[in-house]
XYZ file of C-alpha atoms in Angstrom:
356
model
C 16.927 -33.918 18.013
C 15.334 -30.902 16.424
C 18.631 -29.050 15.973
C 19.909 -31.946 13.853
C 16.929 -31.778 11.508
C 17.073 -28.181 10.419
C 14.930 -28.703 7.291
C 12.221 -30.889 8.864
C 9.490 -28.319 8.293
C 10.753 -27.395 4.843
C 11.344 -30.756 3.242
C 10.941 -31.153 -0.498
C 7.305 -31.719 -1.367
C 6.001 -33.190 -4.592
C 3.677 -30.793 -6.415
C 1.934 -30.906 -9.760
C 1.911 -28.873 -12.943
C -0.107 -29.210 -16.149
C 2.101 -31.959 -17.572
C 1.865 -34.074 -14.422
C -1.865 -34.793 -14.549
C -4.781 -35.906 -16.674
C -8.489 -35.778 -15.895
C -10.295 -39.071 -15.589
C -13.213 -39.454 -18.047
C -16.686 -40.332 -16.800
C -19.784 -42.069 -18.103
C -22.040 -39.252 -19.274
C -25.033 -38.355 -21.398
C -24.052 -34.690 -21.693
C -23.863 -33.216 -25.193
C -21.982 -30.064 -26.251
C -25.282 -28.207 -26.623
C -25.928 -28.788 -22.899
C -22.707 -27.113 -21.784
C -22.535 -23.557 -20.442
C -19.064 -21.982 -20.449
C -20.108 -18.753 -18.714
C -18.182 -17.813 -15.604
C -17.455 -15.208 -12.957
C -14.793 -12.669 -13.852
C -15.265 -10.825 -10.570
C -17.826 -10.989 -7.811
C -20.048 -8.663 -9.862
C -19.157 -9.297 -13.504
C -19.715 -12.408 -15.618
C -18.196 -13.554 -18.896
C -19.747 -15.834 -21.506
C -16.468 -17.712 -21.912
C -13.609 -18.124 -19.406
C -10.946 -16.543 -21.614
C -8.945 -13.414 -20.735
C -6.019 -12.019 -22.702
C -2.852 -11.087 -20.856
C -1.909 -7.397 -20.544
C 1.326 -7.737 -22.504
C 2.305 -4.938 -24.849
C 2.192 -7.189 -27.904
C -1.009 -9.003 -26.968
C -3.730 -6.669 -25.721
C -4.793 -3.265 -26.903
C -8.274 -2.176 -27.955
C -8.445 -4.392 -31.066
C -7.814 -7.557 -29.048
C -10.099 -6.426 -26.228
C -12.952 -5.758 -28.645
C -12.465 -9.015 -30.524
C -12.521 -11.035 -27.306
C -15.483 -9.094 -25.940
C -17.422 -9.897 -29.111
C -16.817 -13.592 -28.393
C -17.772 -13.283 -24.725
C -14.278 -13.026 -23.243
C -12.168 -10.155 -21.961
C -9.043 -8.288 -22.983
C -6.956 -6.487 -20.365
C -5.381 -3.345 -21.830
C -1.653 -3.268 -21.057
C -0.011 -0.410 -19.173
C 3.116 0.074 -21.274
C 1.924 3.374 -22.730
C 1.071 6.821 -21.423
C -1.889 7.168 -19.082
C -3.734 9.168 -21.733
C -3.150 6.508 -24.380
C -4.349 3.771 -22.039
C -7.507 5.743 -21.266
C -8.131 6.207 -24.993
C -7.719 2.458 -25.559
C -10.283 1.792 -22.820
C -12.685 4.329 -24.312
C -12.555 2.562 -27.691
C -13.756 -0.630 -26.049
C -16.298 1.103 -23.808
C -17.805 2.962 -26.784
C -18.925 -0.431 -28.101
C -20.778 -1.176 -24.840
C -18.277 -3.832 -23.801
C -16.812 -4.699 -20.408
C -13.431 -3.027 -20.021
C -10.341 -4.025 -18.077
C -6.918 -2.450 -17.749
C -3.706 -3.223 -15.906
C -1.579 -1.082 -13.623
C 1.625 -1.700 -11.706
C 2.223 -1.293 -7.997
C 4.466 1.744 -8.344
C 2.021 4.023 -10.124
C -0.897 5.087 -7.939
C -1.577 8.109 -10.144
C -2.199 5.833 -13.134
C -4.323 3.469 -11.071
C -6.605 6.213 -9.783
C -7.013 7.846 -13.193
C -7.585 4.575 -15.047
C -10.123 3.393 -12.457
C -12.475 6.190 -13.491
C -12.811 4.737 -16.991
C -12.555 0.970 -16.665
C -14.875 -1.641 -15.170
C -12.046 -3.769 -13.791
C -8.570 -2.770 -12.672
C -5.910 -5.493 -12.720
C -3.075 -4.810 -10.283
C -0.125 -6.659 -11.787
C 3.024 -7.765 -10.014
C 5.318 -10.786 -10.051
C 4.204 -11.879 -6.587
C 1.521 -10.132 -4.542
C 2.666 -11.910 -1.381
C 4.539 -8.837 -0.242
C 3.777 -6.337 2.529
C 4.502 -3.285 0.397
C 2.145 -4.497 -2.319
C -0.536 -5.400 0.225
C -0.391 -1.881 1.659
C -0.588 -0.406 -1.845
C -3.740 -2.410 -2.606
C -5.242 -1.630 0.803
C -4.762 2.096 0.280
C -5.903 2.049 -3.351
C -9.157 0.168 -2.722
C -10.217 2.969 -0.384
C -9.859 5.513 -3.184
C -11.475 3.821 -6.186
C -14.852 2.251 -6.918
C -14.232 -0.119 -9.844
C -13.664 -3.854 -9.385
C -10.080 -4.764 -8.475
C -8.277 -7.987 -9.386
C -4.917 -8.611 -7.706
C -2.120 -10.916 -8.811
C -0.097 -12.892 -8.951
C -0.174 -15.408 -6.127
C 1.690 -18.689 -5.839
C 0.544 -19.665 -2.365
C -2.425 -19.066 -0.085
C -0.276 -17.757 2.772
C -1.694 -14.210 2.918
C -4.585 -14.383 0.488
C -7.260 -14.138 3.166
C -5.906 -10.723 4.145
C -6.446 -9.594 0.556
C -9.956 -11.063 0.486
C -10.813 -9.027 3.573
C -9.909 -5.842 1.681
C -12.932 -6.295 -0.560
C -11.084 -7.015 -3.792
C -13.075 -8.678 -6.580
C -10.744 -11.376 -7.900
C -7.291 -12.924 -7.656
C -4.798 -14.141 -10.213
C -2.729 -17.298 -9.658
C 0.634 -18.142 -11.205
C 4.247 -17.426 -10.257
C 7.007 -18.405 -12.672
C 4.841 -20.606 -14.898
C 4.396 -18.546 -18.081
C 4.821 -20.397 -21.375
C 8.057 -18.534 -22.147
C 8.649 -17.103 -18.691
C 12.206 -17.502 -17.407
C 11.582 -16.517 -13.779
C 12.101 -20.046 -12.458
C 15.376 -20.461 -14.318
C 16.799 -17.101 -13.240
C 15.573 -16.939 -9.641
C 14.832 -20.559 -8.752
C 11.417 -19.426 -7.509
C 7.986 -20.577 -8.642
C 5.309 -23.157 -8.044
C 3.633 -25.737 -10.299
C 0.298 -24.297 -11.365
C -2.077 -27.155 -10.533
C -0.882 -27.354 -6.929
C -1.005 -23.566 -6.613
C -4.565 -23.408 -7.956
C -5.886 -26.178 -5.707
C -4.230 -24.655 -2.638
C -5.577 -21.174 -3.313
C -9.045 -22.319 -4.420
C -9.483 -24.261 -1.181
C -8.586 -21.123 0.770
C -10.728 -18.539 -1.037
C -13.852 -20.564 -1.827
C -15.510 -19.444 1.435
C -15.144 -15.859 0.208
C -16.680 -16.757 -3.167
C -13.634 -15.108 -4.671
C -13.192 -15.662 -8.436
C -9.840 -17.188 -9.369
C -7.970 -16.514 -12.618
C -5.234 -18.942 -13.692
C -2.399 -17.018 -15.308
C 0.630 -18.643 -16.893
C 1.884 -21.850 -18.441
C -1.197 -22.494 -20.582
C -0.119 -23.886 -23.952
C -3.230 -25.742 -25.136
C -6.938 -26.147 -24.541
C -6.092 -29.202 -22.454
C -4.192 -26.931 -20.066
C -7.183 -24.577 -19.960
C -9.441 -27.462 -18.932
C -6.981 -28.589 -16.253
C -6.713 -25.048 -14.856
C -10.487 -24.671 -14.689
C -10.835 -28.106 -13.116
C -8.255 -27.223 -10.449
C -10.345 -24.321 -9.217
C -9.986 -21.470 -11.693
C -13.066 -19.596 -12.861
C -11.236 -18.279 -15.913
C -7.804 -18.350 -17.515
C -5.488 -15.620 -18.728
C -3.636 -16.525 -21.909
C -0.984 -14.858 -24.008
C 0.937 -17.279 -26.174
C -2.142 -18.985 -27.602
C -3.380 -15.578 -28.791
C 0.009 -14.417 -30.054
C 0.333 -14.064 -33.800
C -3.327 -13.222 -34.323
C -4.533 -10.328 -36.421
C -5.665 -8.300 -33.419
C -2.342 -8.318 -31.566
C -0.406 -5.035 -31.741
C 2.518 -4.825 -34.106
C 3.232 -5.462 -37.726
C 3.357 -8.752 -39.556
C 6.948 -9.868 -40.127
C 7.790 -11.791 -43.297
C 10.605 -14.309 -43.077
C 11.396 -16.910 -45.725
C 8.005 -16.314 -47.363
C 6.144 -16.971 -44.108
C 4.232 -14.504 -41.939
C 5.064 -13.995 -38.264
C 4.339 -11.694 -35.362
C 6.575 -11.005 -32.379
C 5.707 -12.370 -28.965
C 7.560 -11.156 -25.889
C 7.136 -12.977 -22.590
C 8.596 -10.101 -20.586
C 5.915 -8.545 -18.414
C 7.803 -7.144 -15.452
C 11.227 -5.817 -14.585
C 13.785 -7.814 -12.625
C 12.007 -7.370 -9.297
C 8.874 -5.251 -9.546
C 9.004 -3.840 -6.048
C 12.646 -2.808 -6.444
C 12.596 -1.400 -9.945
C 12.554 2.231 -8.816
C 15.857 1.688 -7.040
C 17.761 -0.065 -9.811
C 20.220 1.734 -12.044
C 19.041 2.094 -15.644
C 21.770 -0.127 -17.104
C 21.042 -2.819 -14.519
C 17.332 -2.783 -15.330
C 17.996 -2.985 -19.045
C 20.296 -5.975 -18.603
C 18.129 -7.921 -16.175
C 14.620 -8.089 -17.563
C 14.337 -11.708 -16.586
C 10.722 -12.720 -16.896
C 10.483 -13.702 -20.502
C 12.004 -14.035 -23.916
C 11.082 -12.680 -27.321
C 10.235 -14.912 -30.224
C 8.485 -14.871 -33.564
C 5.259 -16.858 -33.800
C 3.410 -17.793 -36.990
C 0.643 -15.446 -38.073
C -2.663 -17.103 -37.176
C -5.321 -14.809 -38.617
C -8.357 -13.487 -36.691
C -8.555 -14.257 -32.982
C -12.191 -15.284 -33.476
C -10.963 -18.491 -35.111
C -8.812 -19.329 -32.087
C -11.642 -18.618 -29.645
C -14.099 -20.752 -31.609
C -11.668 -23.673 -31.518
C -11.072 -23.208 -27.791
C -14.829 -23.170 -27.179
C -15.397 -26.393 -29.121
C -12.525 -28.145 -27.388
C -13.667 -27.031 -23.940
C -17.164 -28.344 -24.574
C -15.737 -31.638 -25.789
C -13.693 -31.909 -22.588
C -16.613 -30.995 -20.341
C -18.660 -33.667 -22.076
C -16.012 -36.322 -21.438
C -15.861 -35.331 -17.776
C -19.634 -35.106 -17.375
C -19.803 -31.447 -16.355
C -22.412 -29.018 -17.687
C -20.620 -25.932 -16.391
C -17.516 -24.782 -14.548
C -19.049 -25.252 -11.104
C -19.878 -28.874 -11.932
C -16.349 -29.277 -13.270
C -14.984 -28.232 -9.867
C -17.294 -30.717 -8.165
C -16.874 -33.730 -10.456
C -13.258 -33.639 -11.572
C -10.985 -36.537 -10.697
C -7.299 -35.983 -11.405
C -4.836 -38.760 -12.083
C -1.076 -38.323 -11.932
C 0.896 -39.395 -14.977
C 4.565 -39.840 -15.727
C 6.139 -37.086 -17.776
C 7.142 -38.014 -21.300
C 10.854 -37.247 -21.742
C 12.034 -35.270 -24.724
C 8.846 -33.306 -25.381
C 9.539 -29.700 -26.345
C 6.701 -27.607 -24.918
C 8.031 -24.354 -26.363
C 7.135 -25.074 -29.975
C 4.788 -22.760 -31.818
C 1.083 -23.241 -31.288
C -0.673 -23.545 -34.627
C -4.194 -23.986 -35.911
C -4.301 -27.149 -37.995
C -6.813 -28.201 -40.610
C -8.350 -30.485 -37.992
C -9.331 -27.438 -35.922
C -7.264 -28.336 -32.884
C -4.612 -26.223 -31.191
C -1.446 -28.278 -31.446
C 2.272 -27.877 -30.841
């Protein structure tokens, strides 16, 4: 009887992350020169490459945004500064005739409205956008501003169509999957990224809504898998950490150069942070850890390697562009290899591949 099967509708389901799949190769005559990596950032704006830097305080300010823009990507200016400083960072990028993007939280409408007057794209950042309070914030804000709005993050498609009906310009997918994010460990909440992307892509494709994969990307292979699962672009942090253009000083340790990388992006629970006592907030910043990563030099080098590796992957799959990748991809499930440490530093080797 139904009362004896309380969990029938909520049974454990098998879902897939980056490490659970590979992409099946195809017979192809496509060469790297034939491949176009351009993509939709929003419904109105295109990028030459599907790479976006995360709005973390030690990843993206104007130097990173400009460097990525010069390579055809995008940098999202972080919000952990005064409104005036964030506007000045945006102006530095805009003065070079580049597309600009900036992030805001869901508890600062004043910042959002002011920033929207200077940037091309406003990223509304929260741990999980599947929340009524956040939905109402976005609904109200979109009536007051004219720039493109990207909302995230989402882990399921449960209320995404409501957001699409608001006229937003893009969505960001990824809950608890950041490369050094500890949300899953602390809260027990999250969703494997491949399953989340496929679910959400299947829901929003009728809206022609661009999808950004955000979190858990540790290699160009993960970038390819995210794009193949429905993303139009990817947001990365750890791969770009340690580059010349990241904020902060170079740290020397045992005759080696490092830069700090901090996975913390949000407070304990974003929608509750205004109600938490200061000491509690300081002790429970749960969504990341700090670490030192090797200094990697100019970000241009990283982007060039990513571009070459993406084209190599597209060639193996037989896709000339991201749309064809969505259409032609065939995933295969693989067994996880025990004992692999996926938290090791990402380095650029002499073979020009991003490795662990």
